[in-house]
């Protein structure tokens, strides 16, 4: 089933769109099945769970942290994480930089932008992202690289609203791409779109989609 689901999704997305298989809460066997089907990028939202899966699975997997970050846990994934999607504080960037330095690495990060209208969603307003990228303290962080932005749209069926939210982030992304001069910022990745809205997100300029339930089935939180 997992293999079929992966094939089905890949048949619907352009070849240059990166597919992150969101495997949070799912057992190792499910990830192994996706791996056997050729999937190499997995997304998790809890650091400890990602560490456990990293240790159990082949080492050519790229692990993406897609959840909200607790700074004090960054150290547990600093030696292997490939991309951190949900950075929404400058202090978190500093902590990632500090931990990456210990391992002599540069860790790629996405700043999470607030595009949803809901009050509960995490993320930075565009103005604050711009402030960070243009601050002198940002340029001193040599062990991180901001490679793009991540956004989560409002949980709604309203296609017009979704489209506007995605499109606003794409526009902001394009503007910042031309504007930012910092050496540790090179904007190439726009992470938006999940099981329910990835087609629309791609249409509006997403380069990376994070798909969970359409690959692995519904999650059971117990
Ligand atoms: C769980 C999660 C996803 C995947 O959601 P699905 O609807 O299952 O595809 C994508 N992005 C983030 C940040 C998530 O937490």
PDB file of C-alpha atoms and ligand atoms in Angstrom:
ATOM      1  CA  UNK A   1       0.000   0.000   0.000  1.00  0.00           C
ATOM      2  CA  UNK A   2       2.742   2.455   0.951  1.00  0.00           C
ATOM      3  CA  UNK A   3       4.570   1.803  -2.308  1.00  0.00           C
ATOM      4  CA  UNK A   4       1.337   2.344  -4.294  1.00  0.00           C
ATOM      5  CA  UNK A   5       0.633   5.565  -2.427  1.00  0.00           C
ATOM      6  CA  UNK A   6       4.130   6.858  -3.124  1.00  0.00           C
ATOM      7  CA  UNK A   7       3.821   6.051  -6.818  1.00  0.00           C
ATOM      8  CA  UNK A   8       0.449   7.701  -6.924  1.00  0.00           C
ATOM      9  CA  UNK A   9       1.739  10.930  -5.390  1.00  0.00           C
ATOM     10  CA  UNK A  10       4.864  11.004  -7.535  1.00  0.00           C
ATOM     11  CA  UNK A  11       2.709  10.666 -10.638  1.00  0.00           C
ATOM     12  CA  UNK A  12       0.934  13.868  -9.620  1.00  0.00           C
ATOM     13  CA  UNK A  13       3.944  16.088  -8.953  1.00  0.00           C
ATOM     14  CA  UNK A  14       6.647  17.562 -11.214  1.00  0.00           C
ATOM     15  CA  UNK A  15      10.003  15.762 -11.167  1.00  0.00           C
ATOM     16  CA  UNK A  16      11.741  18.740  -9.580  1.00  0.00           C
ATOM     17  CA  UNK A  17       9.353  18.902  -6.617  1.00  0.00           C
ATOM     18  CA  UNK A  18      10.906  17.329  -3.540  1.00  0.00           C
ATOM     19  CA  UNK A  19       8.695  14.885  -1.673  1.00  0.00           C
ATOM     20  CA  UNK A  20       9.197  14.652   2.087  1.00  0.00           C
ATOM     21  CA  UNK A  21       7.493  11.532   3.431  1.00  0.00           C
ATOM     22  CA  UNK A  22       6.100  12.563   6.816  1.00  0.00           C
ATOM     23  CA  UNK A  23       6.438   9.458   8.957  1.00  0.00           C
ATOM     24  CA  UNK A  24       5.689  10.842  12.426  1.00  0.00           C
ATOM     25  CA  UNK A  25       3.964   8.335  14.743  1.00  0.00           C
ATOM     26  CA  UNK A  26       4.502   5.537  12.199  1.00  0.00           C
ATOM     27  CA  UNK A  27       6.473   2.356  13.042  1.00  0.00           C
ATOM     28  CA  UNK A  28       9.911   1.575  11.609  1.00  0.00           C
ATOM     29  CA  UNK A  29       8.411  -1.121   9.325  1.00  0.00           C
ATOM     30  CA  UNK A  30       6.369   1.510   7.497  1.00  0.00           C
ATOM     31  CA  UNK A  31       9.434   3.672   6.914  1.00  0.00           C
ATOM     32  CA  UNK A  32      11.371   0.611   5.784  1.00  0.00           C
ATOM     33  CA  UNK A  33       8.648  -0.120   3.254  1.00  0.00           C
ATOM     34  CA  UNK A  34       8.837   3.412   1.874  1.00  0.00           C
ATOM     35  CA  UNK A  35      12.632   3.142   1.800  1.00  0.00           C
ATOM     36  CA  UNK A  36      12.448  -0.093  -0.182  1.00  0.00           C
ATOM     37  CA  UNK A  37      10.141   1.710  -2.620  1.00  0.00           C
ATOM     38  CA  UNK A  38      12.908   4.263  -3.142  1.00  0.00           C
ATOM     39  CA  UNK A  39      11.953   7.047  -0.738  1.00  0.00           C
ATOM     40  CA  UNK A  40      14.995   8.695   0.880  1.00  0.00           C
ATOM     41  CA  UNK A  41      13.633  11.836   2.555  1.00  0.00           C
ATOM     42  CA  UNK A  42      11.602  11.474   5.728  1.00  0.00           C
ATOM     43  CA  UNK A  43      10.031  14.135   7.928  1.00  0.00           C
ATOM     44  CA  UNK A  44       9.448  13.854  11.657  1.00  0.00           C
ATOM     45  CA  UNK A  45       8.093  16.356  14.162  1.00  0.00           C
ATOM     46  CA  UNK A  46       9.589  15.052  17.426  1.00  0.00           C
ATOM     47  CA  UNK A  47      13.331  15.048  17.907  1.00  0.00           C
ATOM     48  CA  UNK A  48      13.544  11.912  20.078  1.00  0.00           C
ATOM     49  CA  UNK A  49      11.394   9.908  17.672  1.00  0.00           C
ATOM     50  CA  UNK A  50      13.551  11.046  14.742  1.00  0.00           C
ATOM     51  CA  UNK A  51      16.744  10.073  16.579  1.00  0.00           C
ATOM     52  CA  UNK A  52      15.379   6.585  17.305  1.00  0.00           C
ATOM     53  CA  UNK A  53      14.397   6.084  13.660  1.00  0.00           C
ATOM     54  CA  UNK A  54      17.706   7.486  12.402  1.00  0.00           C
ATOM     55  CA  UNK A  55      19.544   4.923  14.502  1.00  0.00           C
ATOM     56  CA  UNK A  56      17.396   2.024  13.285  1.00  0.00           C
ATOM     57  CA  UNK A  57      17.344   2.786   9.556  1.00  0.00           C
ATOM     58  CA  UNK A  58      19.855   3.008   6.650  1.00  0.00           C
ATOM     59  CA  UNK A  59      22.218   5.947   6.809  1.00  0.00           C
ATOM     60  CA  UNK A  60      21.533   7.310   3.332  1.00  0.00           C
ATOM     61  CA  UNK A  61      18.174   8.635   4.525  1.00  0.00           C
ATOM     62  CA  UNK A  62      17.828  12.412   4.744  1.00  0.00           C
ATOM     63  CA  UNK A  63      16.019  13.413   7.919  1.00  0.00           C
ATOM     64  CA  UNK A  64      13.922  16.561   7.971  1.00  0.00           C
ATOM     65  CA  UNK A  65      12.674  18.053  11.233  1.00  0.00           C
ATOM     66  CA  UNK A  66       9.292  19.552  10.400  1.00  0.00           C
ATOM     67  CA  UNK A  67       7.896  20.168  13.879  1.00  0.00           C
ATOM     68  CA  UNK A  68       8.058  23.085  16.241  1.00  0.00           C
ATOM     69  CA  UNK A  69      11.487  23.129  17.869  1.00  0.00           C
ATOM     70  CA  UNK A  70      12.480  23.087  21.486  1.00  0.00           C
ATOM     71  CA  UNK A  71      15.924  24.669  21.598  1.00  0.00           C
ATOM     72  CA  UNK A  72      17.191  22.414  24.375  1.00  0.00           C
ATOM     73  CA  UNK A  73      16.716  19.337  22.168  1.00  0.00           C
ATOM     74  CA  UNK A  74      18.502  20.587  19.054  1.00  0.00           C
ATOM     75  CA  UNK A  75      21.724  18.982  20.276  1.00  0.00           C
ATOM     76  CA  UNK A  76      20.320  15.467  19.888  1.00  0.00           C
ATOM     77  CA  UNK A  77      19.884  15.784  16.116  1.00  0.00           C
ATOM     78  CA  UNK A  78      22.705  18.193  15.249  1.00  0.00           C
ATOM     79  CA  UNK A  79      25.017  15.433  13.991  1.00  0.00           C
ATOM     80  CA  UNK A  80      22.663  14.108  11.339  1.00  0.00           C
ATOM     81  CA  UNK A  81      19.640  16.302  10.568  1.00  0.00           C
ATOM     82  CA  UNK A  82      19.534  17.312   6.886  1.00  0.00           C
ATOM     83  CA  UNK A  83      17.016  20.161   6.965  1.00  0.00           C
ATOM     84  CA  UNK A  84      15.120  21.914   9.758  1.00  0.00           C
ATOM     85  CA  UNK A  85      11.812  23.334   8.487  1.00  0.00           C
ATOM     86  CA  UNK A  86      10.199  25.027  11.451  1.00  0.00           C
ATOM     87  CA  UNK A  87      12.574  27.730  12.659  1.00  0.00           C
ATOM     88  CA  UNK A  88      10.549  30.672  13.904  1.00  0.00           C
ATOM     89  CA  UNK A  89      12.884  32.408  16.340  1.00  0.00           C
ATOM     90  CA  UNK A  90      16.288  33.993  16.001  1.00  0.00           C
ATOM     91  CA  UNK A  91      17.336  32.382  19.286  1.00  0.00           C
ATOM     92  CA  UNK A  92      16.616  28.948  17.762  1.00  0.00           C
ATOM     93  CA  UNK A  93      18.857  29.742  14.797  1.00  0.00           C
ATOM     94  CA  UNK A  94      21.611  30.673  17.259  1.00  0.00           C
ATOM     95  CA  UNK A  95      21.197  27.383  19.111  1.00  0.00           C
ATOM     96  CA  UNK A  96      21.260  25.371  15.864  1.00  0.00           C
ATOM     97  CA  UNK A  97      24.396  27.260  14.856  1.00  0.00           C
ATOM     98  CA  UNK A  98      26.051  26.478  18.187  1.00  0.00           C
ATOM     99  CA  UNK A  99      25.258  22.761  17.985  1.00  0.00           C
ATOM    100  CA  UNK A 100      26.220  22.502  14.294  1.00  0.00           C
ATOM    101  CA  UNK A 101      29.574  24.071  15.084  1.00  0.00           C
ATOM    102  CA  UNK A 102      30.320  21.316  17.628  1.00  0.00           C
ATOM    103  CA  UNK A 103      29.998  18.799  14.803  1.00  0.00           C
ATOM    104  CA  UNK A 104      31.821  20.937  12.292  1.00  0.00           C
ATOM    105  CA  UNK A 105      28.731  21.095  10.099  1.00  0.00           C
ATOM    106  CA  UNK A 106      26.554  23.638   8.394  1.00  0.00           C
ATOM    107  CA  UNK A 107      22.896  22.836   9.043  1.00  0.00           C
ATOM    108  CA  UNK A 108      20.345  23.920   6.441  1.00  0.00           C
ATOM    109  CA  UNK A 109      17.255  25.640   7.832  1.00  0.00           C
ATOM    110  CA  UNK A 110      13.951  27.015   6.602  1.00  0.00           C
ATOM    111  CA  UNK A 111      12.340  29.953   8.360  1.00  0.00           C
ATOM    112  CA  UNK A 112       8.693  29.262   9.046  1.00  0.00           C
ATOM    113  CA  UNK A 113       6.472  32.044   7.805  1.00  0.00           C
ATOM    114  CA  UNK A 114       3.065  32.736   9.235  1.00  0.00           C
ATOM    115  CA  UNK A 115       0.635  32.569   6.332  1.00  0.00           C
ATOM    116  CA  UNK A 116      -2.459  31.068   7.985  1.00  0.00           C
ATOM    117  CA  UNK A 117      -5.185  33.303   9.335  1.00  0.00           C
ATOM    118  CA  UNK A 118      -5.651  31.087  12.402  1.00  0.00           C
ATOM    119  CA  UNK A 119      -4.228  32.428  15.651  1.00  0.00           C
ATOM    120  CA  UNK A 120      -2.798  29.079  16.727  1.00  0.00           C
ATOM    121  CA  UNK A 121      -0.278  28.490  13.960  1.00  0.00           C
ATOM    122  CA  UNK A 122       3.422  29.067  14.543  1.00  0.00           C
ATOM    123  CA  UNK A 123       5.548  31.150  12.263  1.00  0.00           C
ATOM    124  CA  UNK A 124       7.077  34.567  11.732  1.00  0.00           C
ATOM    125  CA  UNK A 125       5.412  37.509  10.026  1.00  0.00           C
ATOM    126  CA  UNK A 126       7.171  38.388   6.749  1.00  0.00           C
ATOM    127  CA  UNK A 127       8.497  41.611   8.276  1.00  0.00           C
ATOM    128  CA  UNK A 128      10.302  39.706  11.033  1.00  0.00           C
ATOM    129  CA  UNK A 129      11.860  37.259   8.560  1.00  0.00           C
ATOM    130  CA  UNK A 130      13.174  40.196   6.599  1.00  0.00           C
ATOM    131  CA  UNK A 131      14.534  41.744   9.795  1.00  0.00           C
ATOM    132  CA  UNK A 132      16.392  38.561  10.712  1.00  0.00           C
ATOM    133  CA  UNK A 133      17.906  38.069   7.261  1.00  0.00           C
ATOM    134  CA  UNK A 134      19.167  41.640   7.212  1.00  0.00           C
ATOM    135  CA  UNK A 135      20.519  41.803  10.745  1.00  0.00           C
ATOM    136  CA  UNK A 136      24.260  41.856  11.349  1.00  0.00           C
ATOM    137  CA  UNK A 137      23.962  39.203  14.072  1.00  0.00           C
ATOM    138  CA  UNK A 138      22.487  36.812  11.485  1.00  0.00           C
ATOM    139  CA  UNK A 139      25.543  37.057   9.241  1.00  0.00           C
ATOM    140  CA  UNK A 140      27.781  35.867  12.097  1.00  0.00           C
ATOM    141  CA  UNK A 141      26.035  32.452  12.157  1.00  0.00           C
ATOM    142  CA  UNK A 142      28.454  30.529   9.972  1.00  0.00           C
ATOM    143  CA  UNK A 143      27.223  27.048  10.848  1.00  0.00           C
ATOM    144  CA  UNK A 144      23.691  27.481   9.623  1.00  0.00           C
ATOM    145  CA  UNK A 145      22.351  28.289   6.191  1.00  0.00           C
ATOM    146  CA  UNK A 146      18.850  29.562   5.524  1.00  0.00           C
ATOM    147  CA  UNK A 147      17.907  27.850   2.268  1.00  0.00           C
ATOM    148  CA  UNK A 148      14.264  28.866   2.102  1.00  0.00           C
ATOM    149  CA  UNK A 149      10.927  29.234   3.831  1.00  0.00           C
ATOM    150  CA  UNK A 150       8.225  26.913   5.127  1.00  0.00           C
ATOM    151  CA  UNK A 151       4.548  27.722   5.390  1.00  0.00           C
ATOM    152  CA  UNK A 152       1.386  26.013   6.612  1.00  0.00           C
ATOM    153  CA  UNK A 153      -1.898  27.221   5.254  1.00  0.00           C
ATOM    154  CA  UNK A 154      -5.103  27.551   7.223  1.00  0.00           C
ATOM    155  CA  UNK A 155      -6.980  24.304   7.863  1.00  0.00           C
ATOM    156  CA  UNK A 156      -9.847  24.993   5.481  1.00  0.00           C
ATOM    157  CA  UNK A 157     -11.558  23.764   2.319  1.00  0.00           C
ATOM    158  CA  UNK A 158     -11.695  27.274   0.937  1.00  0.00           C
ATOM    159  CA  UNK A 159      -9.498  26.926  -2.156  1.00  0.00           C
ATOM    160  CA  UNK A 160      -9.333  30.634  -2.764  1.00  0.00           C
ATOM    161  CA  UNK A 161      -8.027  31.300   0.727  1.00  0.00           C
ATOM    162  CA  UNK A 162      -5.438  28.505   0.461  1.00  0.00           C
ATOM    163  CA  UNK A 163      -4.340  29.802  -2.906  1.00  0.00           C
ATOM    164  CA  UNK A 164      -3.905  33.325  -1.548  1.00  0.00           C
ATOM    165  CA  UNK A 165      -1.899  32.129   1.446  1.00  0.00           C
ATOM    166  CA  UNK A 166       0.473  30.038  -0.675  1.00  0.00           C
ATOM    167  CA  UNK A 167       0.775  32.733  -3.281  1.00  0.00           C
ATOM    168  CA  UNK A 168       1.653  35.393  -0.687  1.00  0.00           C
ATOM    169  CA  UNK A 169       4.580  33.295   0.518  1.00  0.00           C
ATOM    170  CA  UNK A 170       5.788  32.651  -3.019  1.00  0.00           C
ATOM    171  CA  UNK A 171       5.774  36.377  -3.737  1.00  0.00           C
ATOM    172  CA  UNK A 172       7.658  37.111  -0.521  1.00  0.00           C
ATOM    173  CA  UNK A 173      10.147  34.326  -1.344  1.00  0.00           C
ATOM    174  CA  UNK A 174      10.836  35.761  -4.798  1.00  0.00           C
ATOM    175  CA  UNK A 175      11.360  39.246  -3.398  1.00  0.00           C
ATOM    176  CA  UNK A 176      13.747  38.055  -0.675  1.00  0.00           C
ATOM    177  CA  UNK A 177      15.657  35.932  -3.151  1.00  0.00           C
ATOM    178  CA  UNK A 178      16.657  39.109  -4.984  1.00  0.00           C
ATOM    179  CA  UNK A 179      17.183  41.195  -1.867  1.00  0.00           C
ATOM    180  CA  UNK A 180      19.138  39.181   0.666  1.00  0.00           C
ATOM    181  CA  UNK A 181      22.875  39.506   0.538  1.00  0.00           C
ATOM    182  CA  UNK A 182      23.958  37.478   3.580  1.00  0.00           C
ATOM    183  CA  UNK A 183      26.410  34.697   2.787  1.00  0.00           C
ATOM    184  CA  UNK A 184      24.549  32.215   4.971  1.00  0.00           C
ATOM    185  CA  UNK A 185      21.282  32.719   3.116  1.00  0.00           C
ATOM    186  CA  UNK A 186      20.590  31.208  -0.274  1.00  0.00           C
ATOM    187  CA  UNK A 187      16.888  30.884  -0.950  1.00  0.00           C
ATOM    188  CA  UNK A 188      16.077  27.849  -3.084  1.00  0.00           C
ATOM    189  CA  UNK A 189      13.471  25.898  -1.150  1.00  0.00           C
ATOM    190  CA  UNK A 190       9.834  26.729  -0.624  1.00  0.00           C
ATOM    191  CA  UNK A 191       8.278  24.088   1.615  1.00  0.00           C
ATOM    192  CA  UNK A 192       4.489  24.215   1.403  1.00  0.00           C
ATOM    193  CA  UNK A 193       1.760  21.686   0.806  1.00  0.00           C
ATOM    194  CA  UNK A 194       0.584  18.600   2.707  1.00  0.00           C
ATOM    195  CA  UNK A 195      -1.730  15.671   1.860  1.00  0.00           C
ATOM    196  CA  UNK A 196      -4.806  17.831   1.457  1.00  0.00           C
ATOM    197  CA  UNK A 197      -3.350  20.788  -0.391  1.00  0.00           C
ATOM    198  CA  UNK A 198      -0.105  19.820  -2.147  1.00  0.00           C
ATOM    199  CA  UNK A 199      -1.471  20.173  -5.678  1.00  0.00           C
ATOM    200  CA  UNK A 200      -2.567  23.723  -5.019  1.00  0.00           C
ATOM    201  CA  UNK A 201       0.716  24.479  -3.231  1.00  0.00           C
ATOM    202  CA  UNK A 202       2.734  23.280  -6.240  1.00  0.00           C
ATOM    203  CA  UNK A 203       0.568  25.303  -8.557  1.00  0.00           C
ATOM    204  CA  UNK A 204       1.389  28.336  -6.405  1.00  0.00           C
ATOM    205  CA  UNK A 205       5.144  27.726  -6.471  1.00  0.00           C
ATOM    206  CA  UNK A 206       6.035  25.138  -3.823  1.00  0.00           C
ATOM    207  CA  UNK A 207       9.294  23.254  -4.443  1.00  0.00           C
ATOM    208  CA  UNK A 208       8.968  20.846  -1.506  1.00  0.00           C
ATOM    209  CA  UNK A 209       5.863  19.113  -0.194  1.00  0.00           C
ATOM    210  CA  UNK A 210       5.430  17.374   3.158  1.00  0.00           C
ATOM    211  CA  UNK A 211       3.040  14.466   2.787  1.00  0.00           C
ATOM    212  CA  UNK A 212       2.084  12.090   5.597  1.00  0.00           C
ATOM    213  CA  UNK A 213      -1.353  10.517   5.661  1.00  0.00           C
ATOM    214  CA  UNK A 214      -1.626  10.118   1.872  1.00  0.00           C
ATOM    215  CA  UNK A 215       1.449   7.881   2.040  1.00  0.00           C
ATOM    216  CA  UNK A 216       1.205   6.114   5.385  1.00  0.00           C
ATOM    217  CA  UNK A 217      -2.524   6.339   6.151  1.00  0.00           C
ATOM    218  CA  UNK A 218      -4.192   8.188   8.981  1.00  0.00           C
ATOM    219  CA  UNK A 219      -2.239   8.724  12.177  1.00  0.00           C
ATOM    220  CA  UNK A 220      -3.333   7.308  15.473  1.00  0.00           C
ATOM    221  CA  UNK A 221      -2.396   9.560  18.397  1.00  0.00           C
ATOM    222  CA  UNK A 222      -2.669   7.578  21.595  1.00  0.00           C
TER     223      UNK A 222
HETATM  224  C1  LIG B   1       2.071  16.170  10.035  1.00  0.00           C
HETATM  225  C2  LIG B   1       2.611  17.260   9.191  1.00  0.00           C
HETATM  226  C3  LIG B   1       2.538  17.191   7.793  1.00  0.00           C
HETATM  227  C4  LIG B   1       1.855  16.064   7.033  1.00  0.00           C
HETATM  228  O1  LIG B   1       0.475  16.149   7.138  1.00  0.00           O
HETATM  229  P1  LIG B   1      -0.510  15.194   6.266  1.00  0.00           P
HETATM  230  O2  LIG B   1      -1.774  15.949   6.237  1.00  0.00           O
HETATM  231  O3  LIG B   1      -0.584  13.918   6.981  1.00  0.00           O
HETATM  232  O4  LIG B   1       0.098  15.061   4.926  1.00  0.00           O
HETATM  233  C5  LIG B   1       3.121  18.222   7.069  1.00  0.00           C
HETATM  234  N1  LIG B   1       3.725  19.258   7.664  1.00  0.00           N
HETATM  235  C6  LIG B   1       3.827  19.348   9.007  1.00  0.00           C
HETATM  236  C7  LIG B   1       4.531  20.520   9.597  1.00  0.00           C
HETATM  237  C8  LIG B   1       3.265  18.366   9.808  1.00  0.00           C
HETATM  238  O5  LIG B   1       3.354  18.480  11.139  1.00  0.00           O
END
